[in-house]
Short mmCIF file of N, CA and C in Angstrom, two decimals:
data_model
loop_
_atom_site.label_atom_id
_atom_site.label_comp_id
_atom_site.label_asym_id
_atom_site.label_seq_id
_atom_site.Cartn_x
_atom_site.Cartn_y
_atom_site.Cartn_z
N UNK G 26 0.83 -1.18 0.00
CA UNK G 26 0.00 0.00 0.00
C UNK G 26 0.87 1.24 0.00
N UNK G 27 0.16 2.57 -0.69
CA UNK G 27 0.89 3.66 -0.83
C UNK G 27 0.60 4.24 0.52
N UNK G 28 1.84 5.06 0.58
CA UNK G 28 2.47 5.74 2.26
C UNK G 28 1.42 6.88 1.95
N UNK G 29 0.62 7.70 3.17
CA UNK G 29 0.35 9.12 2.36
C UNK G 29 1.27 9.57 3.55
N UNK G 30 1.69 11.35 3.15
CA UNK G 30 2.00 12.16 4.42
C UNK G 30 0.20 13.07 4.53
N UNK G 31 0.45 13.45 6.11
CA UNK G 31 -0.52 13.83 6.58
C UNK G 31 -1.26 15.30 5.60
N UNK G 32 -0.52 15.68 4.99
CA UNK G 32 -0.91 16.56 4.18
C UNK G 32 -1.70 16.02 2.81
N UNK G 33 -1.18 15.10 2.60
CA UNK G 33 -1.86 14.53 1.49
C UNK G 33 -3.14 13.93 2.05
N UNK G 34 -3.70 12.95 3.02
CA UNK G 34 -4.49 13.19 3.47
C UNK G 34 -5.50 14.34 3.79
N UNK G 35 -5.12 15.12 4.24
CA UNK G 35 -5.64 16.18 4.54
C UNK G 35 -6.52 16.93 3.30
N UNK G 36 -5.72 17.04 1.78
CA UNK G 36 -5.86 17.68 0.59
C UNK G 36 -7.25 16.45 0.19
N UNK G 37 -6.67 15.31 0.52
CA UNK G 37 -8.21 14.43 0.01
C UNK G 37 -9.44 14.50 0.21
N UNK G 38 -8.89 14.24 1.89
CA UNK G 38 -10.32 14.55 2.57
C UNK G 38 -11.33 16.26 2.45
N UNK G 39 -10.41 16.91 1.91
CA UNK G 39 -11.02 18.91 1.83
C UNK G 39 -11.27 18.73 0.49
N UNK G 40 -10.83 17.88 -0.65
CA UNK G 40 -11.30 17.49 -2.25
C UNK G 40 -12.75 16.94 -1.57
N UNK G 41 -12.96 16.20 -0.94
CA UNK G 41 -13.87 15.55 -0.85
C UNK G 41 -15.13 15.46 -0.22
N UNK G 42 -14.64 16.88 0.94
CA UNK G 42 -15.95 17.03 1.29
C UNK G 42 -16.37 18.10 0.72
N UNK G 43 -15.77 18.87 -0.57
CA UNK G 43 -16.07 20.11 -1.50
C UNK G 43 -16.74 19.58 -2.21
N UNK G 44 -16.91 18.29 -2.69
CA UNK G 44 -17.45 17.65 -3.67
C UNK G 44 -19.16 17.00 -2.96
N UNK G 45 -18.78 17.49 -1.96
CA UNK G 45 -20.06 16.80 -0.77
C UNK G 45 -20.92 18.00 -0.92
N UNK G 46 -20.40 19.12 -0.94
CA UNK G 46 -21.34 20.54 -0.58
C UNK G 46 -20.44 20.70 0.76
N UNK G 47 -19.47 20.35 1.45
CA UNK G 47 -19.28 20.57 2.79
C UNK G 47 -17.90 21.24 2.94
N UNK G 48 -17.28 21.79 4.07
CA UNK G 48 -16.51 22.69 3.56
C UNK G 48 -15.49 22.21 5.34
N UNK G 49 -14.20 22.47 4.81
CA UNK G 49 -12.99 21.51 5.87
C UNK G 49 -13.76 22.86 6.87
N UNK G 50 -14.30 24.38 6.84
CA UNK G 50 -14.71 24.59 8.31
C UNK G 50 -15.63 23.86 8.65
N UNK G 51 -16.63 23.11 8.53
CA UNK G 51 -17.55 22.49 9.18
C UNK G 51 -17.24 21.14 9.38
N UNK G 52 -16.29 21.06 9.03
CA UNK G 52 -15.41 19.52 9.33
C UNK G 52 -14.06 20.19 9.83
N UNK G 53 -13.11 20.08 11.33
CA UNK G 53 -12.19 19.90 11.32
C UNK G 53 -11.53 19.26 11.37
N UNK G 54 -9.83 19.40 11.02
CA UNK G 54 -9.06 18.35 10.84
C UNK G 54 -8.07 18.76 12.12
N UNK G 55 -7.94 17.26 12.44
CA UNK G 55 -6.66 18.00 13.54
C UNK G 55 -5.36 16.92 13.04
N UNK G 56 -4.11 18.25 12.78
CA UNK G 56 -2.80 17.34 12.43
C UNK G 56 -2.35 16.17 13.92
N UNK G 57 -2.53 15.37 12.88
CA UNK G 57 -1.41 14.02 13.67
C UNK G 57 -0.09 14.37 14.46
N UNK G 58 0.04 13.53 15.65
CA UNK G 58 0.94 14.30 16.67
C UNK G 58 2.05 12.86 16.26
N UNK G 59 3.14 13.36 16.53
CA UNK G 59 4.47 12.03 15.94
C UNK G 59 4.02 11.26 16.37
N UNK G 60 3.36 10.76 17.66
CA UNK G 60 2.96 9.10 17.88
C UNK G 60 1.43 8.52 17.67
N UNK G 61 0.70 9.41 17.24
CA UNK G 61 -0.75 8.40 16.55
C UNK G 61 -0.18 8.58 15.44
N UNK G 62 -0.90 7.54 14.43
CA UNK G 62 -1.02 6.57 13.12
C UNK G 62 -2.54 6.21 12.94
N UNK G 63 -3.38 6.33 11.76
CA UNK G 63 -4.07 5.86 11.50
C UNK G 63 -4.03 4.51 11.37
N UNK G 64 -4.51 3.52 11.89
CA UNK G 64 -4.36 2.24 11.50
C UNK G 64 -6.18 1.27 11.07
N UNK G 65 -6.68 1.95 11.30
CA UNK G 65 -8.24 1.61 10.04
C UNK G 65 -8.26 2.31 8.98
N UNK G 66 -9.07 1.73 8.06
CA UNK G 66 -8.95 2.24 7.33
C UNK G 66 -9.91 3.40 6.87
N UNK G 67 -9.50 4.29 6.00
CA UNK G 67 -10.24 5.77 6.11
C UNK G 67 -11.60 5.88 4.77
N UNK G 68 -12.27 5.96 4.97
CA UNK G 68 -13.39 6.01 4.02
C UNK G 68 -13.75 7.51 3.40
N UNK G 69 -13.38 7.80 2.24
CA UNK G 69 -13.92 9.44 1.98
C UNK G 69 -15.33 9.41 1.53
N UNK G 70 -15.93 10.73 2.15
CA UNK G 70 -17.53 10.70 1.73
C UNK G 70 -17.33 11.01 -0.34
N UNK G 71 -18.29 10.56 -0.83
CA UNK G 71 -18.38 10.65 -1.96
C UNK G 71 -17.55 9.72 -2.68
N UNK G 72 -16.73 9.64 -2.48
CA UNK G 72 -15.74 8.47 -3.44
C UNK G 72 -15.80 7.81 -3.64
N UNK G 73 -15.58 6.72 -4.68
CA UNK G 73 -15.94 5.29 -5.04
C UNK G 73 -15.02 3.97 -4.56
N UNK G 74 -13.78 4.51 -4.12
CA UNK G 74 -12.60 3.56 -3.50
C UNK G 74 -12.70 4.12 -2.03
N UNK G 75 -12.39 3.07 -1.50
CA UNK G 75 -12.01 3.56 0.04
C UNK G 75 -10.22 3.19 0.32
N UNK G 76 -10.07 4.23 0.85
CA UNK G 76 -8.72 5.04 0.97
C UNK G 76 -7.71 4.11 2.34
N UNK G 77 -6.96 2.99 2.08
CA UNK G 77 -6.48 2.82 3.29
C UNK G 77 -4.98 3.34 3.93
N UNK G 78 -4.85 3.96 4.70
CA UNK G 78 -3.87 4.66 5.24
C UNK G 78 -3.11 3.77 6.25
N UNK G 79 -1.70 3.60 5.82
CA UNK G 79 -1.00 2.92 6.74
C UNK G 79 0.58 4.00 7.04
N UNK G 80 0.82 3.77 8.65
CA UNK G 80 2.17 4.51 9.00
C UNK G 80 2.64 5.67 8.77
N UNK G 81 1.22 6.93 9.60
CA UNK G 81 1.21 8.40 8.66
C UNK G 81 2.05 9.29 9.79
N UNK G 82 2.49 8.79 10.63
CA UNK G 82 3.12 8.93 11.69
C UNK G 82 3.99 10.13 11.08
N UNK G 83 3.78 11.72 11.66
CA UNK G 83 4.54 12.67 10.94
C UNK G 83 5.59 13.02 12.20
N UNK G 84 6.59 13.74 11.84
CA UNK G 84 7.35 14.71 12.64
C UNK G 84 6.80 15.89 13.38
N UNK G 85 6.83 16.22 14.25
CA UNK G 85 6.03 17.48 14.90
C UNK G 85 6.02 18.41 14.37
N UNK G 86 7.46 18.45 13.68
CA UNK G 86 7.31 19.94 12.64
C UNK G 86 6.38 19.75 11.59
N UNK G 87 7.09 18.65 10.88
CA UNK G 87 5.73 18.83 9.73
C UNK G 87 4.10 18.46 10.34
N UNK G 88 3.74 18.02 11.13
CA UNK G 88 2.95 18.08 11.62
C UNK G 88 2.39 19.53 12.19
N UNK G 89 3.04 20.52 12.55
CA UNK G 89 2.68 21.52 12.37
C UNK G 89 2.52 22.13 11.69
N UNK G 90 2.94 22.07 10.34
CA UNK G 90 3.01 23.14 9.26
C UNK G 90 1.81 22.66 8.25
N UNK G 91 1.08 21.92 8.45
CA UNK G 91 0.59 20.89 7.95
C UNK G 91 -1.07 21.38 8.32
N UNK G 92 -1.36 22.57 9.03
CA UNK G 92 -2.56 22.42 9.46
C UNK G 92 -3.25 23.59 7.96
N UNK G 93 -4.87 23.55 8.26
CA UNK G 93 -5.33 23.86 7.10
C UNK G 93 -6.75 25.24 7.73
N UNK G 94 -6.41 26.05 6.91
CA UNK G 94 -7.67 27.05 7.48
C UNK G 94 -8.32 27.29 5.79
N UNK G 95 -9.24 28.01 5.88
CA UNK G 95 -10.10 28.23 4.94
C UNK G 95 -10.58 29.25 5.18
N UNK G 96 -10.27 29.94 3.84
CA UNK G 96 -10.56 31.36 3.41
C UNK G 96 -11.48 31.55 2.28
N UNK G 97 -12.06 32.69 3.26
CA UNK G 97 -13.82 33.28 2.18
C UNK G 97 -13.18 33.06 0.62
N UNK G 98 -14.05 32.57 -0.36
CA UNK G 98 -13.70 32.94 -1.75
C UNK G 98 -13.49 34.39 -1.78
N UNK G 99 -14.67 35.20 -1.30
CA UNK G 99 -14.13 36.58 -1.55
C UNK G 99 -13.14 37.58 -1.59
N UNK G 100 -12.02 36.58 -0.54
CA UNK G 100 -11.18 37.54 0.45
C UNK G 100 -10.13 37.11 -0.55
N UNK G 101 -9.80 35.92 -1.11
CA UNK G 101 -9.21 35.53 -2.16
C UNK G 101 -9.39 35.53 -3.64
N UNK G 102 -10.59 35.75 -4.56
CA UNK G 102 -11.02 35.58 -5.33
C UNK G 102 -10.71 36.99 -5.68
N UNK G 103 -10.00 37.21 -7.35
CA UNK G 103 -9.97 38.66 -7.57
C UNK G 103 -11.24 39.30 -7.75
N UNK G 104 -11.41 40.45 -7.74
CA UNK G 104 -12.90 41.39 -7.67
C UNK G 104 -13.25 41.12 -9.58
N UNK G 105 -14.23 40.92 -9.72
CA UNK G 105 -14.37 40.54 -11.25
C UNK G 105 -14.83 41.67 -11.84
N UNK G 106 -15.65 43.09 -10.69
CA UNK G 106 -16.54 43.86 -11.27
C UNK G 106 -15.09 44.85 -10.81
N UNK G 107 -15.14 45.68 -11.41
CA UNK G 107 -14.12 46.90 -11.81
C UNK G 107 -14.70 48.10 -11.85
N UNK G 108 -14.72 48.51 -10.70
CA UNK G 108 -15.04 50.24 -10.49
C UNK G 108 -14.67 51.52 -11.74
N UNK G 109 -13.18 51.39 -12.10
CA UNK G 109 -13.09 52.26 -13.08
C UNK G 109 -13.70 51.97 -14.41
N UNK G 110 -13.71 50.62 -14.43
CA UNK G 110 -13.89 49.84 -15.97
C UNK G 110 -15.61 49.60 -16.05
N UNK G 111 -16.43 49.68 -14.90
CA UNK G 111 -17.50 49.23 -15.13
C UNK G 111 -19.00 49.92 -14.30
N UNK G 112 -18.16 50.28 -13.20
CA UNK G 112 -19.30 51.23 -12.17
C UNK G 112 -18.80 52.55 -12.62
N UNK G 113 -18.03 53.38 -12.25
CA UNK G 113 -17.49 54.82 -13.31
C UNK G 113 -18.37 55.40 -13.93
N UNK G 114 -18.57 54.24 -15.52
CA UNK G 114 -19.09 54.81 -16.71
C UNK G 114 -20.45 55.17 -16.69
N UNK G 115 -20.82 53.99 -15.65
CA UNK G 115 -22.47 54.43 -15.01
C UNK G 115 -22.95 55.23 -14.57
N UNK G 116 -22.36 55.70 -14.03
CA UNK G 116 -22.27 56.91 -12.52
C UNK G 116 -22.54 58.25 -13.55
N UNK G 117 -21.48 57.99 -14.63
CA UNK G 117 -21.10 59.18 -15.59
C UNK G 117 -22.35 59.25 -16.51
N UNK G 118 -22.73 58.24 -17.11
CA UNK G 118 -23.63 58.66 -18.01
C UNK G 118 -25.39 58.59 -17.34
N UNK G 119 -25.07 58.18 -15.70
CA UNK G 119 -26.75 58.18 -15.36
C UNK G 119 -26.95 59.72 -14.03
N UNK G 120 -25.57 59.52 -13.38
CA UNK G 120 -25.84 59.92 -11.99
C UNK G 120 -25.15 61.24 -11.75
N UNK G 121 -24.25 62.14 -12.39
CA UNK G 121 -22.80 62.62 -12.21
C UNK G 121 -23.62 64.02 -12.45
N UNK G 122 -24.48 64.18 -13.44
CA UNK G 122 -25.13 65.43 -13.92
C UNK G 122 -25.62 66.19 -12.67
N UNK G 123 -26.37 65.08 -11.76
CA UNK G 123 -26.95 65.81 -10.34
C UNK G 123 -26.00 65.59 -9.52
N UNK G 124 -25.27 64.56 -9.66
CA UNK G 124 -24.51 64.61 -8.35
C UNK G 124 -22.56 64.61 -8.61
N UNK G 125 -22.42 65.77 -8.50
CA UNK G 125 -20.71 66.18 -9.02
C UNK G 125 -20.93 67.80 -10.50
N UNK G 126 -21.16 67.27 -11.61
CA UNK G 126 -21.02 67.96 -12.54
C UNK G 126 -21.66 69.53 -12.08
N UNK G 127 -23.03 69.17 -12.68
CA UNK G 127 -23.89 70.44 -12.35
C UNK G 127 -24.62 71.15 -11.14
N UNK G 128 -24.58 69.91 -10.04
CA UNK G 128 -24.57 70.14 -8.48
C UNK G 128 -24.43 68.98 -8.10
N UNK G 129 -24.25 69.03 -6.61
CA UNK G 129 -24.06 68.17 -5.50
C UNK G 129 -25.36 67.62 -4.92
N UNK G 130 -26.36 67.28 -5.59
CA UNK G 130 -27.05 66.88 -4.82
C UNK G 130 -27.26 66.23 -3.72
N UNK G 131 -27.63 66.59 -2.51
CA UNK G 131 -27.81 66.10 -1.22
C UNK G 131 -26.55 65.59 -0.46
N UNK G 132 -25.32 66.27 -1.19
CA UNK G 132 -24.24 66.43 -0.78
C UNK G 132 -23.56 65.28 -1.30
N UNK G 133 -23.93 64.23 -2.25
CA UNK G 133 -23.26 62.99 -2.89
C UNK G 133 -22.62 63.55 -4.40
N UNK G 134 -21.57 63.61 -4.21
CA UNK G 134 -20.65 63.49 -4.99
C UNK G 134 -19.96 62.39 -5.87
N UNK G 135 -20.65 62.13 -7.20
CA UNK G 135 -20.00 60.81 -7.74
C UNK G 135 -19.26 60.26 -8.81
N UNK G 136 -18.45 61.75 -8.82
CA UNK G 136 -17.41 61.90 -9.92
C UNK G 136 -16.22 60.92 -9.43
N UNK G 137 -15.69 60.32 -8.56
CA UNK G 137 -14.40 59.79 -7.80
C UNK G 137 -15.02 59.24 -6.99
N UNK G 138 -14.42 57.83 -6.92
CA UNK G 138 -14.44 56.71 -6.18
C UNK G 138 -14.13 57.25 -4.41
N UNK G 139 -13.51 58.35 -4.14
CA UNK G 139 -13.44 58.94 -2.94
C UNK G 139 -14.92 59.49 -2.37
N UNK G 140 -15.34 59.99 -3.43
CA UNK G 140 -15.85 61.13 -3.35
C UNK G 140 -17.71 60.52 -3.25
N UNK G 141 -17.75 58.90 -3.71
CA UNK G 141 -18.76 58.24 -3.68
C UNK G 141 -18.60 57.63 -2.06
N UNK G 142 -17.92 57.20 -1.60
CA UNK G 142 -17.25 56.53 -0.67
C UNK G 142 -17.17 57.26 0.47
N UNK G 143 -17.31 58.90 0.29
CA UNK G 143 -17.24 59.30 1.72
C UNK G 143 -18.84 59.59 1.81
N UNK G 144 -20.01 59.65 0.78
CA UNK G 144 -21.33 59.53 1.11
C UNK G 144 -21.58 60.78 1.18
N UNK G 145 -23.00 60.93 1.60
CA UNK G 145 -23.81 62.42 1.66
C UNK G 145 -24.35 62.79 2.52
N UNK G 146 -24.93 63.95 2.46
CA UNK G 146 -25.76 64.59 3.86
C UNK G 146 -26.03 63.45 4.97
N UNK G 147 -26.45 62.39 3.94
CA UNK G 147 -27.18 61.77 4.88
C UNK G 147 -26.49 60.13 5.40
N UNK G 148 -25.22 60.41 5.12
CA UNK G 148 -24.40 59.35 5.69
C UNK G 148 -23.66 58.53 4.18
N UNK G 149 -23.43 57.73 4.61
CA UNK G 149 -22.82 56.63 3.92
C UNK G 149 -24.08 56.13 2.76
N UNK G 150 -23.57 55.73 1.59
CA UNK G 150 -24.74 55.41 0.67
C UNK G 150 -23.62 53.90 0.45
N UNK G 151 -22.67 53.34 0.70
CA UNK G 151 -22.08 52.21 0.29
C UNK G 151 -22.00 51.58 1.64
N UNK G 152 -22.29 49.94 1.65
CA UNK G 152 -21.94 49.60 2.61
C UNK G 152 -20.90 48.08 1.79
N UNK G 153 -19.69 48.21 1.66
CA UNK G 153 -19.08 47.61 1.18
C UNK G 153 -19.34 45.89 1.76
N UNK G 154 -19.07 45.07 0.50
CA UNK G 154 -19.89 43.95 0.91
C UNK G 154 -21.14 43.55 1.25
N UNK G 155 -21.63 44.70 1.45
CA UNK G 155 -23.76 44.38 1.40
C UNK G 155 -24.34 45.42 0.40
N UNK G 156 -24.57 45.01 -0.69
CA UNK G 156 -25.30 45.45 -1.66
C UNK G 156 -26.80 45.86 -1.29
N UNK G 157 -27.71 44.54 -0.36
CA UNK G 157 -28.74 45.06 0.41
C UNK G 157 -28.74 45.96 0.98
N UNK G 158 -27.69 46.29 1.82
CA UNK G 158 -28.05 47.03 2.68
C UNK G 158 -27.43 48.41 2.78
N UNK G 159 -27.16 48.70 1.19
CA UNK G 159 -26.14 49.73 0.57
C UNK G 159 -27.57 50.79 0.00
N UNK G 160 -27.56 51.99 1.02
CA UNK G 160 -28.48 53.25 0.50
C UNK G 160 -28.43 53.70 -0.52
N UNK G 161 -27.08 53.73 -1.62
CA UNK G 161 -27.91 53.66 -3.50
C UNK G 161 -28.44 52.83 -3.92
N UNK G 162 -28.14 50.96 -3.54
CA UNK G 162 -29.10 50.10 -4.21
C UNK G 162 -30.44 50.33 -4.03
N UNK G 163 -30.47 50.58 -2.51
CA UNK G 163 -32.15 50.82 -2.17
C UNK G 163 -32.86 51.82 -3.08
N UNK G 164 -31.93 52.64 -3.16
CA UNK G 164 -32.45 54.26 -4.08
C UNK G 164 -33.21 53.83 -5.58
N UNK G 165 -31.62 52.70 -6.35
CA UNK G 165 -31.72 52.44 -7.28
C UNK G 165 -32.70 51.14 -7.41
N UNK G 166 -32.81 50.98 -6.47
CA UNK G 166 -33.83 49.69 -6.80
C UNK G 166 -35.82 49.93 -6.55
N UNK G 167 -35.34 51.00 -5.59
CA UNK G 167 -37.03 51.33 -6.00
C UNK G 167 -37.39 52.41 -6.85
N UNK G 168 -36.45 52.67 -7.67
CA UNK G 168 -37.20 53.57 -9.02
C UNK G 168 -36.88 55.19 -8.62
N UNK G 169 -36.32 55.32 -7.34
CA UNK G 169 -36.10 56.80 -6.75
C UNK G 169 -35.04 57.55 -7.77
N UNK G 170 -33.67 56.74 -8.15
CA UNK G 170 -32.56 57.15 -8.59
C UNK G 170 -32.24 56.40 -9.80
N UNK G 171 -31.83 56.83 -11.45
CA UNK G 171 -31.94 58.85 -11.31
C UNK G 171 -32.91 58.76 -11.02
N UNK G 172 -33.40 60.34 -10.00
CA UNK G 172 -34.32 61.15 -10.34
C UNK G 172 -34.73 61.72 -12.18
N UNK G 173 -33.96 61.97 -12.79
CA UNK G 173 -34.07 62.02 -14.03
C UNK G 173 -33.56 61.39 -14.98
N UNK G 174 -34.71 60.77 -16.35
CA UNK G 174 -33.70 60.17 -16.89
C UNK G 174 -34.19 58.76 -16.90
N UNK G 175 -33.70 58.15 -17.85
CA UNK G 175 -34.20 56.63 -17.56
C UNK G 175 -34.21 55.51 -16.36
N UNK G 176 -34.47 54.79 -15.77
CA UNK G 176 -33.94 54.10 -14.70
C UNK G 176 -32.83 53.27 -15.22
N UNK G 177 -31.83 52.81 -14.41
CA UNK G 177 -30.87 52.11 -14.81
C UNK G 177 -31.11 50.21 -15.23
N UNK G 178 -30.45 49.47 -16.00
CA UNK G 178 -30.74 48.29 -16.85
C UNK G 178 -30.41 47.62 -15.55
N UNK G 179 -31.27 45.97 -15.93
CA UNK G 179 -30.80 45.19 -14.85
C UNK G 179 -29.92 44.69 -15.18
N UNK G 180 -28.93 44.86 -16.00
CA UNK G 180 -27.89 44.75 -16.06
C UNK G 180 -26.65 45.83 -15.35
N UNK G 181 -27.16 46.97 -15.11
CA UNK G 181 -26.48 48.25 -14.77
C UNK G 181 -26.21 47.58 -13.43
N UNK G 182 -27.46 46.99 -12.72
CA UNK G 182 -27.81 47.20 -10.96
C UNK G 182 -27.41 46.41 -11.16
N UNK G 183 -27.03 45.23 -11.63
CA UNK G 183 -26.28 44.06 -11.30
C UNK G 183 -24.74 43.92 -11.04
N UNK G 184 -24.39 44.87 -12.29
CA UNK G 184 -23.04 45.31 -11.85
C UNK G 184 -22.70 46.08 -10.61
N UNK G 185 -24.11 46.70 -10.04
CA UNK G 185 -23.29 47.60 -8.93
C UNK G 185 -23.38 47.03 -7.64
N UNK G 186 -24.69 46.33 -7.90
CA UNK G 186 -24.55 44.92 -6.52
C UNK G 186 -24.01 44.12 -6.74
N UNK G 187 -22.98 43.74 -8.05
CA UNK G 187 -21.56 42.66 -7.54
C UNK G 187 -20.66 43.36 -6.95
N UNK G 188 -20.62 44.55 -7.76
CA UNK G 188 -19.40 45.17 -7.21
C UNK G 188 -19.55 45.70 -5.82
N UNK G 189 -20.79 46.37 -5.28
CA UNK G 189 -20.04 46.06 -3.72
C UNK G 189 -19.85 44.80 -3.15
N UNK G 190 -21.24 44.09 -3.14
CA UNK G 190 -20.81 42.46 -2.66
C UNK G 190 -19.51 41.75 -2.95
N UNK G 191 -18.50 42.57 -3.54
CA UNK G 191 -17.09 42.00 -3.68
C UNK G 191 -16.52 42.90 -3.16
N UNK G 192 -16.90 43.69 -2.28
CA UNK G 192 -16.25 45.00 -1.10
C UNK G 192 -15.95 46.04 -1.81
N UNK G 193 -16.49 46.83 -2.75
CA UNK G 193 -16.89 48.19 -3.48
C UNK G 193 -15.17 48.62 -3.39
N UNK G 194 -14.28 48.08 -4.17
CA UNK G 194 -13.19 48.38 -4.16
C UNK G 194 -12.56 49.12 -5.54
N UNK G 195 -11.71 50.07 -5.05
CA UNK G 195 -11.22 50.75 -5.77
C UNK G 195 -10.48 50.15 -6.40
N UNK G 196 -10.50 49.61 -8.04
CA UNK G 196 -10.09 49.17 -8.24
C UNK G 196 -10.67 49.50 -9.80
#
């Protein structure tokens, strides 16, 4: 039988419960200490072979280095929606006339990603990462904003609730 090291284990069993719907946080793993060994054999959920592990007996070091955390897709995943490249042009051709160009309406400014970001009279209009609960979607989603002018495509609002739900980044 093939040797695994505890890491390789480890990579199987997190293949495998991804393939479950289940995720290594709701399953933890705890690294092997130099003197346990698996000696039954290990069954992965979903798989069609069952996996037998003999003599995984690691070193403490690598046994330490060996442990596994899990990180949000978000926090890792590059931002796909692009503020200059895709929220910007919006802003410019729906929102910028009342708010930046020809006045400030209600003190929102939305010529610059700063300048959207520090919000208006009436506080914060972005809440980075919640698109719900972000005071232009609400605006823009019940027909309030523009005030003039066509309402924006559901394609427009879609872009602007990915892009905060991927943390409204300057980018």
């Amino acid at each position: 039988m093939k040797k695994l090291t505890l890491l390789t284990i480890a990579m199987i069993f997190t293949l495998a419960l991804s393939a479950c719907g289940a995720s290594a946080a709701q399953t933890p793993i705890e690294p092997a200490t130099a003197t346990e060994a698996v000696s039954q054999p290990t069954q992965v959920p979903a798989a069609t072979e069952t996996l037998v592990v003999t003599d995984t007996a690691v070193p403490a070091t690598e046994a330490a280095s060996s442990t596994f955390t899990e990180t949000p897709a978000s926090a890792s995943a590059p931002s796909g929606v692009s503020f200059a490249n895709d929220i910007q042009p919006i802003l410019n051709a729906n929102c910028i006339k009342c708010h930046g160009v020809e006045r400030v309406k209600e003190g929102l400014d939305l010529q610059t990603y700063d300048n959207l970001m520090a919000g208006s009279n009436n506080g914060s209009v972005i809440e980075p990462g919640n698109a719900s609960g972000s005071y232009l979607v609400e605006l823009i989603n019940n027909g309030k904003m523009p005030n003039r002018g066509d309402h924006l495509s559901a394609e427009d609002i879609k872009l602007i609730e990915d892009w905060i739900n991927q943390g409204a980044l300057n980018n």
